[in-house]
Coordinates of C-alpha atoms in Angstrom, one line a residue:
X1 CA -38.3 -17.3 -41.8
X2 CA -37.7 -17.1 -38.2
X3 CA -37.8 -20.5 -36.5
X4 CA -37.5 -19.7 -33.0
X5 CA -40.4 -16.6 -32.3
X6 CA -42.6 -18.7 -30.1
X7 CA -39.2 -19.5 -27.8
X8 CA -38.0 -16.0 -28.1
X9 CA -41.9 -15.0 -26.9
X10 CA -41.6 -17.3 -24.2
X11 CA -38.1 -16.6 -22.9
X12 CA -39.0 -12.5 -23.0
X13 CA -41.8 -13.7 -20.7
X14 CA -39.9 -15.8 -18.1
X15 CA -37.3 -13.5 -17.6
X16 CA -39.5 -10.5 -16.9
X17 CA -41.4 -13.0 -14.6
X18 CA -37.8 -14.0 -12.8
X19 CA -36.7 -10.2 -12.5
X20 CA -40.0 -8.7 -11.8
X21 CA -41.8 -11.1 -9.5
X22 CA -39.2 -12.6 -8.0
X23 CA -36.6 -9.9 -7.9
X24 CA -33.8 -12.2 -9.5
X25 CA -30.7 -10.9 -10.9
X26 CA -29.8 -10.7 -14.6
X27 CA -27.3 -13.5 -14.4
X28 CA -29.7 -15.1 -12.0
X29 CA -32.6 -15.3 -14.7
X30 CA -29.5 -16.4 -17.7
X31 CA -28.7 -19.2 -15.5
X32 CA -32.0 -20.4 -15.2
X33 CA -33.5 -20.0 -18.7
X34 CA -30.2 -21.8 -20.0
X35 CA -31.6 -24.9 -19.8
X36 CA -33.9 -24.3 -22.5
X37 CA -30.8 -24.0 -24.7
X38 CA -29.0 -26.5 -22.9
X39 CA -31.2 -29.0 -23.9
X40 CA -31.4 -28.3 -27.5
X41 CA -27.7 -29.0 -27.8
X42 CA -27.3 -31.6 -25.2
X43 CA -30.4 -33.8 -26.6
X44 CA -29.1 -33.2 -30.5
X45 CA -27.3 -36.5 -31.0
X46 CA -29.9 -38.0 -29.3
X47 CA -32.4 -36.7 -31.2
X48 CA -30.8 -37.5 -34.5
X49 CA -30.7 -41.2 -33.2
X50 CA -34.0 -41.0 -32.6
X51 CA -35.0 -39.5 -36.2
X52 CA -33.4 -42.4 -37.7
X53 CA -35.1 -45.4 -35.9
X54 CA -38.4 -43.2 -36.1
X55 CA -39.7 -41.3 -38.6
X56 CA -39.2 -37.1 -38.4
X57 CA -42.8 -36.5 -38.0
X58 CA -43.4 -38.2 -34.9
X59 CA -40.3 -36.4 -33.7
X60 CA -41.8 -33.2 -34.4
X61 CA -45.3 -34.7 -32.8
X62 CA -43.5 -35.9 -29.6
X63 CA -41.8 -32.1 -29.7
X64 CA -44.6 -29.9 -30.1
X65 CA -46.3 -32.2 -27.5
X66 CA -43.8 -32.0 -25.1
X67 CA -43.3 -28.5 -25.6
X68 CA -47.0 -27.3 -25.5
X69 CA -47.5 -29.3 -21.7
X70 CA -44.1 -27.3 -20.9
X71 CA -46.2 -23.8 -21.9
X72 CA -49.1 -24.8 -20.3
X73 CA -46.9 -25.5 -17.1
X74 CA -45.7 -22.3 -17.4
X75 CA -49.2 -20.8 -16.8
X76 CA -49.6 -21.8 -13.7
X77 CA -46.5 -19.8 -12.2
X78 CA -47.0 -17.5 -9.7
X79 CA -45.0 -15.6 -6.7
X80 CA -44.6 -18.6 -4.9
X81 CA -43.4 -20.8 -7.5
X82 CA -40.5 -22.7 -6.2
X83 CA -37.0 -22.8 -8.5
X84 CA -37.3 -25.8 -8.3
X85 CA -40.8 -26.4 -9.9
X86 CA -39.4 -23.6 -12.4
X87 CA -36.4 -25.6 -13.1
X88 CA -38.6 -28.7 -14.1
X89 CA -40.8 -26.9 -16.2
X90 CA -38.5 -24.7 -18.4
X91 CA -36.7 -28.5 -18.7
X92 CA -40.4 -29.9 -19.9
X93 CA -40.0 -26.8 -22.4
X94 CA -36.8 -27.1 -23.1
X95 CA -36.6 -30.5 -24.2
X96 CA -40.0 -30.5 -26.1
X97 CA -38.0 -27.0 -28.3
X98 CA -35.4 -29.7 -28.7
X99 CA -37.1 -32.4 -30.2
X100 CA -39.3 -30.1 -32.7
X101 CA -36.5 -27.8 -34.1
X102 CA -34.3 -30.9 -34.8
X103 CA -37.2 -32.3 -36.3
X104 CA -38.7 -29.4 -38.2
X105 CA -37.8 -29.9 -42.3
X106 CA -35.7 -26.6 -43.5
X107 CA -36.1 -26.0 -47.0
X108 CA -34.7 -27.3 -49.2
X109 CA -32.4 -26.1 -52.2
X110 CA -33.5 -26.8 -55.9
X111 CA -31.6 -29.4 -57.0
X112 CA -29.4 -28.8 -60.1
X113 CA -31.1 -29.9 -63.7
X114 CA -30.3 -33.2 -64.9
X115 CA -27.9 -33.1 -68.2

């Protein structure tokens, strides 16, 4: 199962948005979208603090949350949008993809049969 289509959707977008409205580079647009993966490893201890003092689920809540205001931010881009405002809102995003993949339960292996 792949985990990350939404972000991979949402990444696709933004850089076709950063090269094709606003003329950016290719490393311009990696520089700017790598917050969205900077975040998911820079908030990982802090979110595995935070899933033991709290319970996973509201993690994941918190995350999707978080995440969804970050997509709906990302609507309201347009050719004057700022880097800025961008830089904010892909951090929005970034952290809310944080907090619900370290939250999200992976399955889980059978366990071995009792003897």
């Amino acid at each position: 199962m792949c985990r990350s289509a939404p972000g991979a959707g949402l990444v696709f977008t933004l850089s076709e948005y950063f090269g094709l409205v606003h003329h950016d580079s290719t490393f311009d647009i990696a520089i700017r979208l790598i917050a969205l993966n900077g975040f998911t490893v820079l908030l990982g201890p802090l979110v595995g603090r935070l899933m033991v003092r709290t319970t996973p689920g509201l993690v994941l809540i918190a995350g999707l949350v978080t995440g969804g205001i970050g997509a709906l931010l990302v609507t309201t881009f347009d050719a004057s949008t700022g880097v800025a405002s961008a830089a904010a809102v892909i951090g929005i995003l970034g952290i809310g993809i944080a907090l619900a993949t370290a939250a999200s339960p992976w399955p889980r292996p059978p366990s071995p049969p009792s003897p």
